[in-house]
């Protein structure tokens, strides 16, 4: 029988698989990067970053609210500042660890500029990544901004559940970054919603209660946060990353599976627990929302930084 250490080693290799410029891949085991994550002197996104959203397929109002509230929590107004530990603190870590090191002196903010929907799935329910790019363009992104495509739980996307849970790429000519994240609740919750579902591989610990009561949408927030961190710090493939340019580890994907102190394979860490719902979280958002966000790699210390 294979030893536990050899099994974990195999899972480490599986977790390092990436597709496109950046991709968030399956079961979220705890890994500490062996190589240095460094700056390759390319452009990063900075200043006021506009987000243009495309909702593709059927999303409930509550699902849209969970994800939209996370985006609005990144740079809330002074009147809506959530309690610590918070989403804006997490976002500030990206500014501090990465964007400031690239010469960005102004605090970076996220502005949700527009949201459009294609509930009838005009391109069908089985998409190639080229079609996802087409949807991203329809979202109307601005130069220096990000177009985000969310696909519903019954929409299949090339590579989804096989090599990625979400990805980011870009159009360098237009200066625009793209993000795609799918709802994995029906297709592969064991791969793309951990720790809210038992993983396909590895230790089978009980799943945690999702902070907003929706495994699919709460899982999408984790993957969106991971892709957003990568899209801002490595938008065109020559920013902050480690490993090969074609399969990079980035600000969040370098800390896959780490959500709080005390993390180890199969255990997300010592998270906060809402006494009224039993839900696990590590960041407060606007409107009383709670979210679970990935740890961010600190290039200065070569460690994964968590909010709790």
PDB file of C-alpha atoms in Angstrom:
ATOM      1  CA  UNK A   1       0.000   0.000   0.000  1.00  0.00           C
ATOM      2  CA  UNK A   2       1.279   3.473  -0.855  1.00  0.00           C
ATOM      3  CA  UNK A   3       2.356   5.548   2.124  1.00  0.00           C
ATOM      4  CA  UNK A   4       0.371   8.606   3.180  1.00  0.00           C
ATOM      5  CA  UNK A   5       3.334  10.835   2.227  1.00  0.00           C
ATOM      6  CA  UNK A   6       3.485   9.388  -1.293  1.00  0.00           C
ATOM      7  CA  UNK A   7      -0.250   9.876  -1.755  1.00  0.00           C
ATOM      8  CA  UNK A   8       0.082  13.505  -0.671  1.00  0.00           C
ATOM      9  CA  UNK A   9       3.018  13.929  -3.061  1.00  0.00           C
ATOM     10  CA  UNK A  10       0.848  12.754  -5.951  1.00  0.00           C
ATOM     11  CA  UNK A  11      -1.878  15.147  -4.917  1.00  0.00           C
ATOM     12  CA  UNK A  12       0.663  17.977  -4.811  1.00  0.00           C
ATOM     13  CA  UNK A  13       1.510  17.295  -8.444  1.00  0.00           C
ATOM     14  CA  UNK A  14      -2.163  17.212  -9.376  1.00  0.00           C
ATOM     15  CA  UNK A  15      -2.831  20.505  -7.639  1.00  0.00           C
ATOM     16  CA  UNK A  16      -0.113  22.246  -9.656  1.00  0.00           C
ATOM     17  CA  UNK A  17      -1.856  21.645 -12.987  1.00  0.00           C
ATOM     18  CA  UNK A  18      -2.928  24.898 -14.605  1.00  0.00           C
ATOM     19  CA  UNK A  19      -4.555  25.915 -17.873  1.00  0.00           C
ATOM     20  CA  UNK A  20      -4.419  29.374 -19.480  1.00  0.00           C
ATOM     21  CA  UNK A  21      -2.576  32.307 -17.896  1.00  0.00           C
ATOM     22  CA  UNK A  22      -4.078  31.541 -14.493  1.00  0.00           C
ATOM     23  CA  UNK A  23      -6.436  28.838 -13.337  1.00  0.00           C
ATOM     24  CA  UNK A  24      -7.796  27.655 -10.022  1.00  0.00           C
ATOM     25  CA  UNK A  25      -7.649  23.894  -9.863  1.00  0.00           C
ATOM     26  CA  UNK A  26      -9.563  21.406  -7.809  1.00  0.00           C
ATOM     27  CA  UNK A  27      -9.418  20.047  -4.362  1.00  0.00           C
ATOM     28  CA  UNK A  28      -7.547  22.757  -2.542  1.00  0.00           C
ATOM     29  CA  UNK A  29      -4.920  20.881  -0.588  1.00  0.00           C
ATOM     30  CA  UNK A  30      -2.449  22.886   1.468  1.00  0.00           C
ATOM     31  CA  UNK A  31       0.782  23.545  -0.387  1.00  0.00           C
ATOM     32  CA  UNK A  32       3.790  25.707   0.392  1.00  0.00           C
ATOM     33  CA  UNK A  33       5.555  26.838  -2.807  1.00  0.00           C
ATOM     34  CA  UNK A  34       9.128  25.631  -3.201  1.00  0.00           C
ATOM     35  CA  UNK A  35      10.191  28.307  -5.717  1.00  0.00           C
ATOM     36  CA  UNK A  36      10.134  32.044  -5.238  1.00  0.00           C
ATOM     37  CA  UNK A  37       7.192  34.004  -6.514  1.00  0.00           C
ATOM     38  CA  UNK A  38       8.802  37.004  -8.162  1.00  0.00           C
ATOM     39  CA  UNK A  39       8.013  40.090 -10.213  1.00  0.00           C
ATOM     40  CA  UNK A  40       8.845  39.759 -13.917  1.00  0.00           C
ATOM     41  CA  UNK A  41       8.665  43.509 -14.588  1.00  0.00           C
ATOM     42  CA  UNK A  42       5.438  43.423 -16.568  1.00  0.00           C
ATOM     43  CA  UNK A  43       2.292  45.494 -16.165  1.00  0.00           C
ATOM     44  CA  UNK A  44      -0.179  45.074 -13.305  1.00  0.00           C
ATOM     45  CA  UNK A  45      -3.661  46.530 -13.005  1.00  0.00           C
ATOM     46  CA  UNK A  46      -3.918  49.509 -10.698  1.00  0.00           C
ATOM     47  CA  UNK A  47      -5.904  52.617  -9.816  1.00  0.00           C
ATOM     48  CA  UNK A  48      -9.676  52.394 -10.220  1.00  0.00           C
ATOM     49  CA  UNK A  49     -10.282  48.993 -11.799  1.00  0.00           C
ATOM     50  CA  UNK A  50     -13.714  48.693 -13.393  1.00  0.00           C
ATOM     51  CA  UNK A  51     -15.470  45.333 -13.299  1.00  0.00           C
ATOM     52  CA  UNK A  52     -17.939  44.432 -16.056  1.00  0.00           C
ATOM     53  CA  UNK A  53     -20.005  41.328 -15.279  1.00  0.00           C
ATOM     54  CA  UNK A  54     -21.728  38.836 -17.571  1.00  0.00           C
ATOM     55  CA  UNK A  55     -24.138  36.395 -15.911  1.00  0.00           C
ATOM     56  CA  UNK A  56     -24.545  33.480 -18.326  1.00  0.00           C
ATOM     57  CA  UNK A  57     -27.420  31.139 -17.557  1.00  0.00           C
ATOM     58  CA  UNK A  58     -29.862  31.036 -14.662  1.00  0.00           C
ATOM     59  CA  UNK A  59     -28.709  32.508 -11.360  1.00  0.00           C
ATOM     60  CA  UNK A  60     -31.105  33.110  -8.485  1.00  0.00           C
ATOM     61  CA  UNK A  61     -31.329  36.616  -7.028  1.00  0.00           C
ATOM     62  CA  UNK A  62     -29.684  35.344  -3.836  1.00  0.00           C
ATOM     63  CA  UNK A  63     -26.761  33.847  -5.766  1.00  0.00           C
ATOM     64  CA  UNK A  64     -26.187  37.102  -7.629  1.00  0.00           C
ATOM     65  CA  UNK A  65     -26.370  38.996  -4.344  1.00  0.00           C
ATOM     66  CA  UNK A  66     -23.748  36.789  -2.651  1.00  0.00           C
ATOM     67  CA  UNK A  67     -21.232  37.283  -5.449  1.00  0.00           C
ATOM     68  CA  UNK A  68     -22.043  40.949  -6.113  1.00  0.00           C
ATOM     69  CA  UNK A  69     -21.748  41.762  -2.412  1.00  0.00           C
ATOM     70  CA  UNK A  70     -18.275  40.244  -2.381  1.00  0.00           C
ATOM     71  CA  UNK A  71     -17.211  42.516  -5.254  1.00  0.00           C
ATOM     72  CA  UNK A  72     -18.740  45.528  -3.522  1.00  0.00           C
ATOM     73  CA  UNK A  73     -16.911  44.577  -0.318  1.00  0.00           C
ATOM     74  CA  UNK A  74     -13.452  44.858  -1.887  1.00  0.00           C
ATOM     75  CA  UNK A  75     -13.416  48.655  -1.689  1.00  0.00           C
ATOM     76  CA  UNK A  76     -16.528  49.698   0.262  1.00  0.00           C
ATOM     77  CA  UNK A  77     -17.472  53.271   1.062  1.00  0.00           C
ATOM     78  CA  UNK A  78     -16.453  54.724   4.408  1.00  0.00           C
ATOM     79  CA  UNK A  79     -20.035  54.274   5.639  1.00  0.00           C
ATOM     80  CA  UNK A  80     -20.142  50.562   4.826  1.00  0.00           C
ATOM     81  CA  UNK A  81     -16.791  49.403   6.189  1.00  0.00           C
ATOM     82  CA  UNK A  82     -17.222  45.844   7.547  1.00  0.00           C
ATOM     83  CA  UNK A  83     -15.762  44.631  10.818  1.00  0.00           C
ATOM     84  CA  UNK A  84     -12.334  42.995  10.895  1.00  0.00           C
ATOM     85  CA  UNK A  85     -11.272  40.543   9.627  1.00  0.00           C
ATOM     86  CA  UNK A  86     -12.677  41.894   6.403  1.00  0.00           C
ATOM     87  CA  UNK A  87     -12.757  41.618   2.625  1.00  0.00           C
ATOM     88  CA  UNK A  88     -11.143  45.069   2.172  1.00  0.00           C
ATOM     89  CA  UNK A  89      -8.296  43.965   4.469  1.00  0.00           C
ATOM     90  CA  UNK A  90      -7.761  40.971   2.177  1.00  0.00           C
ATOM     91  CA  UNK A  91      -7.750  43.265  -0.859  1.00  0.00           C
ATOM     92  CA  UNK A  92      -5.338  45.637   0.876  1.00  0.00           C
ATOM     93  CA  UNK A  93      -2.913  42.743   1.243  1.00  0.00           C
ATOM     94  CA  UNK A  94      -2.710  42.503  -2.560  1.00  0.00           C
ATOM     95  CA  UNK A  95      -1.877  46.194  -2.723  1.00  0.00           C
ATOM     96  CA  UNK A  96       0.782  45.820  -0.020  1.00  0.00           C
ATOM     97  CA  UNK A  97       2.417  42.563  -1.171  1.00  0.00           C
ATOM     98  CA  UNK A  98       2.275  43.118  -4.910  1.00  0.00           C
ATOM     99  CA  UNK A  99       0.969  46.300  -6.525  1.00  0.00           C
ATOM    100  CA  UNK A 100       3.067  48.671  -4.418  1.00  0.00           C
ATOM    101  CA  UNK A 101       6.166  46.639  -5.363  1.00  0.00           C
ATOM    102  CA  UNK A 102       5.357  47.276  -9.033  1.00  0.00           C
ATOM    103  CA  UNK A 103       5.543  51.020  -8.529  1.00  0.00           C
ATOM    104  CA  UNK A 104       1.858  51.624  -7.887  1.00  0.00           C
ATOM    105  CA  UNK A 105       1.654  54.458  -5.359  1.00  0.00           C
ATOM    106  CA  UNK A 106      -2.112  54.978  -5.475  1.00  0.00           C
ATOM    107  CA  UNK A 107      -4.424  52.674  -3.559  1.00  0.00           C
ATOM    108  CA  UNK A 108      -6.157  50.314  -5.955  1.00  0.00           C
ATOM    109  CA  UNK A 109      -9.935  50.120  -5.873  1.00  0.00           C
ATOM    110  CA  UNK A 110     -12.567  47.932  -7.500  1.00  0.00           C
ATOM    111  CA  UNK A 111     -15.586  49.559  -9.137  1.00  0.00           C
ATOM    112  CA  UNK A 112     -18.479  47.428 -10.400  1.00  0.00           C
ATOM    113  CA  UNK A 113     -19.230  49.333 -13.608  1.00  0.00           C
ATOM    114  CA  UNK A 114     -21.914  47.186 -15.256  1.00  0.00           C
ATOM    115  CA  UNK A 115     -23.768  43.890 -15.120  1.00  0.00           C
ATOM    116  CA  UNK A 116     -25.528  42.141 -18.003  1.00  0.00           C
ATOM    117  CA  UNK A 117     -27.303  38.794 -18.203  1.00  0.00           C
ATOM    118  CA  UNK A 118     -27.801  36.108 -20.853  1.00  0.00           C
ATOM    119  CA  UNK A 119     -30.286  33.881 -19.090  1.00  0.00           C
ATOM    120  CA  UNK A 120     -31.345  32.140 -22.315  1.00  0.00           C
ATOM    121  CA  UNK A 121     -27.775  30.974 -22.995  1.00  0.00           C
ATOM    122  CA  UNK A 122     -27.515  32.365 -26.522  1.00  0.00           C
ATOM    123  CA  UNK A 123     -24.338  30.372 -27.242  1.00  0.00           C
ATOM    124  CA  UNK A 124     -25.713  27.131 -25.824  1.00  0.00           C
ATOM    125  CA  UNK A 125     -24.861  25.277 -22.634  1.00  0.00           C
ATOM    126  CA  UNK A 126     -21.575  23.742 -23.715  1.00  0.00           C
ATOM    127  CA  UNK A 127     -18.965  26.445 -24.226  1.00  0.00           C
ATOM    128  CA  UNK A 128     -15.462  26.519 -25.611  1.00  0.00           C
ATOM    129  CA  UNK A 129     -13.090  29.002 -24.016  1.00  0.00           C
ATOM    130  CA  UNK A 130     -13.186  31.053 -27.219  1.00  0.00           C
ATOM    131  CA  UNK A 131     -16.922  31.491 -26.640  1.00  0.00           C
ATOM    132  CA  UNK A 132     -16.281  32.537 -23.053  1.00  0.00           C
ATOM    133  CA  UNK A 133     -13.971  35.215 -24.455  1.00  0.00           C
ATOM    134  CA  UNK A 134     -16.810  36.302 -26.723  1.00  0.00           C
ATOM    135  CA  UNK A 135     -19.104  36.610 -23.712  1.00  0.00           C
ATOM    136  CA  UNK A 136     -16.446  38.588 -21.858  1.00  0.00           C
ATOM    137  CA  UNK A 137     -16.285  41.051 -24.743  1.00  0.00           C
ATOM    138  CA  UNK A 138     -20.078  41.427 -24.621  1.00  0.00           C
ATOM    139  CA  UNK A 139     -19.774  42.493 -20.987  1.00  0.00           C
ATOM    140  CA  UNK A 140     -18.219  45.720 -22.289  1.00  0.00           C
ATOM    141  CA  UNK A 141     -14.980  45.930 -20.308  1.00  0.00           C
ATOM    142  CA  UNK A 142     -13.065  49.202 -20.174  1.00  0.00           C
ATOM    143  CA  UNK A 143      -9.351  49.613 -20.836  1.00  0.00           C
ATOM    144  CA  UNK A 144      -7.460  48.669 -17.694  1.00  0.00           C
ATOM    145  CA  UNK A 145     -10.548  46.913 -16.385  1.00  0.00           C
ATOM    146  CA  UNK A 146     -11.732  43.330 -15.989  1.00  0.00           C
ATOM    147  CA  UNK A 147     -14.602  41.502 -17.660  1.00  0.00           C
ATOM    148  CA  UNK A 148     -15.947  38.690 -15.466  1.00  0.00           C
ATOM    149  CA  UNK A 149     -18.064  35.860 -16.868  1.00  0.00           C
ATOM    150  CA  UNK A 150     -20.067  33.707 -14.456  1.00  0.00           C
ATOM    151  CA  UNK A 151     -21.595  30.496 -15.832  1.00  0.00           C
ATOM    152  CA  UNK A 152     -24.562  28.805 -14.180  1.00  0.00           C
ATOM    153  CA  UNK A 153     -24.565  25.323 -12.666  1.00  0.00           C
ATOM    154  CA  UNK A 154     -25.987  23.670 -15.823  1.00  0.00           C
ATOM    155  CA  UNK A 155     -23.492  25.260 -18.225  1.00  0.00           C
ATOM    156  CA  UNK A 156     -20.487  23.175 -19.236  1.00  0.00           C
ATOM    157  CA  UNK A 157     -17.258  24.979 -20.116  1.00  0.00           C
ATOM    158  CA  UNK A 158     -14.189  23.561 -21.810  1.00  0.00           C
ATOM    159  CA  UNK A 159     -11.865  22.242 -19.101  1.00  0.00           C
ATOM    160  CA  UNK A 160     -14.327  22.891 -16.268  1.00  0.00           C
ATOM    161  CA  UNK A 161     -14.044  20.234 -13.544  1.00  0.00           C
ATOM    162  CA  UNK A 162     -11.233  18.558 -15.504  1.00  0.00           C
ATOM    163  CA  UNK A 163      -8.413  21.075 -15.361  1.00  0.00           C
ATOM    164  CA  UNK A 164      -9.880  24.203 -13.765  1.00  0.00           C
ATOM    165  CA  UNK A 165     -12.596  25.763 -11.635  1.00  0.00           C
ATOM    166  CA  UNK A 166     -12.000  29.224 -13.056  1.00  0.00           C
ATOM    167  CA  UNK A 167      -9.384  31.037 -15.078  1.00  0.00           C
ATOM    168  CA  UNK A 168      -8.110  34.441 -16.117  1.00  0.00           C
ATOM    169  CA  UNK A 169      -6.534  35.655 -19.343  1.00  0.00           C
ATOM    170  CA  UNK A 170      -6.247  38.940 -21.193  1.00  0.00           C
ATOM    171  CA  UNK A 171      -6.158  40.997 -24.353  1.00  0.00           C
ATOM    172  CA  UNK A 172      -2.892  42.903 -24.097  1.00  0.00           C
ATOM    173  CA  UNK A 173      -3.723  45.060 -27.113  1.00  0.00           C
ATOM    174  CA  UNK A 174      -6.865  46.433 -25.471  1.00  0.00           C
ATOM    175  CA  UNK A 175      -5.342  46.390 -21.985  1.00  0.00           C
ATOM    176  CA  UNK A 176      -8.248  44.326 -20.682  1.00  0.00           C
ATOM    177  CA  UNK A 177      -8.225  41.301 -18.383  1.00  0.00           C
ATOM    178  CA  UNK A 178     -10.837  38.542 -18.412  1.00  0.00           C
ATOM    179  CA  UNK A 179     -12.019  36.204 -15.653  1.00  0.00           C
ATOM    180  CA  UNK A 180     -14.326  33.204 -15.878  1.00  0.00           C
ATOM    181  CA  UNK A 181     -15.743  31.279 -12.900  1.00  0.00           C
ATOM    182  CA  UNK A 182     -18.339  28.515 -13.076  1.00  0.00           C
ATOM    183  CA  UNK A 183     -20.918  27.301 -10.573  1.00  0.00           C
ATOM    184  CA  UNK A 184     -19.743  23.797  -9.686  1.00  0.00           C
ATOM    185  CA  UNK A 185     -22.634  22.849  -7.372  1.00  0.00           C
ATOM    186  CA  UNK A 186     -23.999  20.156  -9.712  1.00  0.00           C
ATOM    187  CA  UNK A 187     -21.084  19.313 -11.966  1.00  0.00           C
ATOM    188  CA  UNK A 188     -18.135  18.934  -9.592  1.00  0.00           C
ATOM    189  CA  UNK A 189     -18.664  20.181  -6.028  1.00  0.00           C
ATOM    190  CA  UNK A 190     -16.026  17.674  -4.889  1.00  0.00           C
ATOM    191  CA  UNK A 191     -13.432  19.454  -7.032  1.00  0.00           C
ATOM    192  CA  UNK A 192     -14.333  23.143  -7.034  1.00  0.00           C
ATOM    193  CA  UNK A 193     -16.223  23.924  -3.822  1.00  0.00           C
ATOM    194  CA  UNK A 194     -13.968  22.469  -1.116  1.00  0.00           C
ATOM    195  CA  UNK A 195     -14.099  22.952   1.878  1.00  0.00           C
ATOM    196  CA  UNK A 196     -17.906  23.192   1.531  1.00  0.00           C
ATOM    197  CA  UNK A 197     -17.999  19.697   0.017  1.00  0.00           C
ATOM    198  CA  UNK A 198     -15.839  16.642   0.609  1.00  0.00           C
ATOM    199  CA  UNK A 199     -12.951  16.555  -1.893  1.00  0.00           C
ATOM    200  CA  UNK A 200     -12.607  14.053  -4.699  1.00  0.00           C
ATOM    201  CA  UNK A 201      -9.187  13.044  -3.361  1.00  0.00           C
ATOM    202  CA  UNK A 202      -7.400  13.296  -0.051  1.00  0.00           C
ATOM    203  CA  UNK A 203      -8.625  13.228   3.547  1.00  0.00           C
ATOM    204  CA  UNK A 204     -12.419  12.943   3.717  1.00  0.00           C
ATOM    205  CA  UNK A 205     -13.128  15.324   6.561  1.00  0.00           C
ATOM    206  CA  UNK A 206     -16.687  16.604   7.016  1.00  0.00           C
ATOM    207  CA  UNK A 207     -17.502  19.602   4.783  1.00  0.00           C
ATOM    208  CA  UNK A 208     -17.866  23.032   6.331  1.00  0.00           C
ATOM    209  CA  UNK A 209     -21.102  24.997   6.324  1.00  0.00           C
ATOM    210  CA  UNK A 210     -21.024  27.626   3.563  1.00  0.00           C
ATOM    211  CA  UNK A 211     -21.164  31.181   5.011  1.00  0.00           C
ATOM    212  CA  UNK A 212     -24.143  32.261   2.892  1.00  0.00           C
ATOM    213  CA  UNK A 213     -25.873  28.912   2.714  1.00  0.00           C
ATOM    214  CA  UNK A 214     -25.142  28.259  -0.964  1.00  0.00           C
ATOM    215  CA  UNK A 215     -22.303  25.824  -1.722  1.00  0.00           C
ATOM    216  CA  UNK A 216     -22.217  26.801  -5.394  1.00  0.00           C
ATOM    217  CA  UNK A 217     -22.199  30.581  -4.936  1.00  0.00           C
ATOM    218  CA  UNK A 218     -19.911  30.534  -1.886  1.00  0.00           C
ATOM    219  CA  UNK A 219     -17.524  28.279  -3.803  1.00  0.00           C
ATOM    220  CA  UNK A 220     -17.620  30.746  -6.689  1.00  0.00           C
ATOM    221  CA  UNK A 221     -16.541  33.526  -4.336  1.00  0.00           C
ATOM    222  CA  UNK A 222     -13.437  31.532  -3.373  1.00  0.00           C
ATOM    223  CA  UNK A 223     -12.556  30.916  -7.009  1.00  0.00           C
ATOM    224  CA  UNK A 224     -13.394  34.485  -8.025  1.00  0.00           C
ATOM    225  CA  UNK A 225     -11.149  35.875  -5.294  1.00  0.00           C
ATOM    226  CA  UNK A 226      -8.316  33.617  -6.406  1.00  0.00           C
ATOM    227  CA  UNK A 227      -8.696  34.615 -10.060  1.00  0.00           C
ATOM    228  CA  UNK A 228      -9.091  38.298  -9.209  1.00  0.00           C
ATOM    229  CA  UNK A 229      -5.811  38.252  -7.290  1.00  0.00           C
ATOM    230  CA  UNK A 230      -4.091  36.673 -10.288  1.00  0.00           C
ATOM    231  CA  UNK A 231      -5.709  38.941 -12.867  1.00  0.00           C
ATOM    232  CA  UNK A 232      -4.611  42.088 -11.056  1.00  0.00           C
ATOM    233  CA  UNK A 233      -1.056  41.006 -10.217  1.00  0.00           C
ATOM    234  CA  UNK A 234      -0.318  39.023 -13.405  1.00  0.00           C
ATOM    235  CA  UNK A 235      -2.803  40.240 -16.034  1.00  0.00           C
ATOM    236  CA  UNK A 236      -0.662  39.775 -19.145  1.00  0.00           C
ATOM    237  CA  UNK A 237       1.547  36.883 -18.100  1.00  0.00           C
ATOM    238  CA  UNK A 238       4.618  38.934 -17.172  1.00  0.00           C
ATOM    239  CA  UNK A 239       3.735  40.235 -13.707  1.00  0.00           C
ATOM    240  CA  UNK A 240       4.005  38.357 -10.410  1.00  0.00           C
ATOM    241  CA  UNK A 241       4.183  34.579 -10.658  1.00  0.00           C
ATOM    242  CA  UNK A 242       6.363  31.545 -10.073  1.00  0.00           C
ATOM    243  CA  UNK A 243       7.068  28.520 -12.190  1.00  0.00           C
ATOM    244  CA  UNK A 244       6.608  28.327 -15.963  1.00  0.00           C
ATOM    245  CA  UNK A 245       4.849  31.233 -17.648  1.00  0.00           C
ATOM    246  CA  UNK A 246       2.417  28.838 -19.309  1.00  0.00           C
ATOM    247  CA  UNK A 247       1.341  27.323 -15.985  1.00  0.00           C
ATOM    248  CA  UNK A 248       2.069  29.910 -13.294  1.00  0.00           C
ATOM    249  CA  UNK A 249       1.412  29.896  -9.595  1.00  0.00           C
ATOM    250  CA  UNK A 250       0.148  33.322  -8.571  1.00  0.00           C
ATOM    251  CA  UNK A 251      -0.793  35.384  -5.532  1.00  0.00           C
ATOM    252  CA  UNK A 252      -3.585  33.057  -4.381  1.00  0.00           C
ATOM    253  CA  UNK A 253      -3.001  29.834  -6.324  1.00  0.00           C
ATOM    254  CA  UNK A 254       0.435  29.584  -4.677  1.00  0.00           C
ATOM    255  CA  UNK A 255      -1.469  29.038  -1.404  1.00  0.00           C
ATOM    256  CA  UNK A 256      -4.117  26.593  -2.565  1.00  0.00           C
ATOM    257  CA  UNK A 257      -6.068  25.134   0.342  1.00  0.00           C
ATOM    258  CA  UNK A 258      -4.882  27.626   2.975  1.00  0.00           C
ATOM    259  CA  UNK A 259      -7.634  29.733   4.551  1.00  0.00           C
ATOM    260  CA  UNK A 260      -6.476  30.237   8.136  1.00  0.00           C
ATOM    261  CA  UNK A 261      -3.675  29.446  10.536  1.00  0.00           C
ATOM    262  CA  UNK A 262      -3.284  25.778  11.342  1.00  0.00           C
ATOM    263  CA  UNK A 263      -4.064  24.560   7.807  1.00  0.00           C
ATOM    264  CA  UNK A 264      -2.944  21.115   6.691  1.00  0.00           C
ATOM    265  CA  UNK A 265      -4.124  18.691   3.966  1.00  0.00           C
ATOM    266  CA  UNK A 266      -7.860  18.214   4.386  1.00  0.00           C
ATOM    267  CA  UNK A 267      -8.181  20.970   6.983  1.00  0.00           C
ATOM    268  CA  UNK A 268      -8.828  24.569   5.923  1.00  0.00           C
ATOM    269  CA  UNK A 269      -7.471  26.057   9.140  1.00  0.00           C
ATOM    270  CA  UNK A 270      -8.797  27.569  12.353  1.00  0.00           C
ATOM    271  CA  UNK A 271     -11.628  29.565  10.831  1.00  0.00           C
ATOM    272  CA  UNK A 272     -14.208  31.746  12.496  1.00  0.00           C
ATOM    273  CA  UNK A 273     -17.606  30.135  12.988  1.00  0.00           C
ATOM    274  CA  UNK A 274     -20.919  31.978  12.992  1.00  0.00           C
ATOM    275  CA  UNK A 275     -22.663  30.857  16.210  1.00  0.00           C
ATOM    276  CA  UNK A 276     -26.133  31.311  14.714  1.00  0.00           C
ATOM    277  CA  UNK A 277     -25.588  29.258  11.543  1.00  0.00           C
ATOM    278  CA  UNK A 278     -22.504  27.153  12.198  1.00  0.00           C
ATOM    279  CA  UNK A 279     -21.000  28.534   8.991  1.00  0.00           C
ATOM    280  CA  UNK A 280     -17.228  28.917   8.606  1.00  0.00           C
ATOM    281  CA  UNK A 281     -15.671  32.124   7.286  1.00  0.00           C
ATOM    282  CA  UNK A 282     -12.602  34.326   7.508  1.00  0.00           C
ATOM    283  CA  UNK A 283     -13.782  37.692   6.161  1.00  0.00           C
ATOM    284  CA  UNK A 284     -16.673  40.053   6.822  1.00  0.00           C
ATOM    285  CA  UNK A 285     -18.232  41.892   3.903  1.00  0.00           C
ATOM    286  CA  UNK A 286     -20.753  44.655   3.366  1.00  0.00           C
ATOM    287  CA  UNK A 287     -24.314  44.229   4.565  1.00  0.00           C
ATOM    288  CA  UNK A 288     -23.374  41.673   7.183  1.00  0.00           C
ATOM    289  CA  UNK A 289     -22.119  39.176   4.606  1.00  0.00           C
ATOM    290  CA  UNK A 290     -19.476  36.641   5.516  1.00  0.00           C
ATOM    291  CA  UNK A 291     -17.079  35.050   3.046  1.00  0.00           C
ATOM    292  CA  UNK A 292     -14.296  32.493   2.869  1.00  0.00           C
ATOM    293  CA  UNK A 293     -11.276  33.856   0.991  1.00  0.00           C
ATOM    294  CA  UNK A 294      -7.983  32.188   0.030  1.00  0.00           C
ATOM    295  CA  UNK A 295      -4.688  33.005   1.670  1.00  0.00           C
ATOM    296  CA  UNK A 296      -2.273  35.203  -0.279  1.00  0.00           C
ATOM    297  CA  UNK A 297       1.385  34.410  -0.808  1.00  0.00           C
ATOM    298  CA  UNK A 298       3.809  36.890   0.727  1.00  0.00           C
ATOM    299  CA  UNK A 299       6.875  37.061  -1.562  1.00  0.00           C
ATOM    300  CA  UNK A 300       8.915  38.789   1.150  1.00  0.00           C
ATOM    301  CA  UNK A 301       8.608  35.925   3.623  1.00  0.00           C
ATOM    302  CA  UNK A 302       7.717  33.037   1.273  1.00  0.00           C
ATOM    303  CA  UNK A 303       4.712  32.219   3.455  1.00  0.00           C
ATOM    304  CA  UNK A 304       0.961  32.193   2.997  1.00  0.00           C
ATOM    305  CA  UNK A 305      -0.703  35.144   4.721  1.00  0.00           C
ATOM    306  CA  UNK A 306      -4.184  34.651   6.205  1.00  0.00           C
ATOM    307  CA  UNK A 307      -6.720  36.964   7.771  1.00  0.00           C
ATOM    308  CA  UNK A 308      -7.313  34.698  10.782  1.00  0.00           C
TER     309      UNK A 308
END
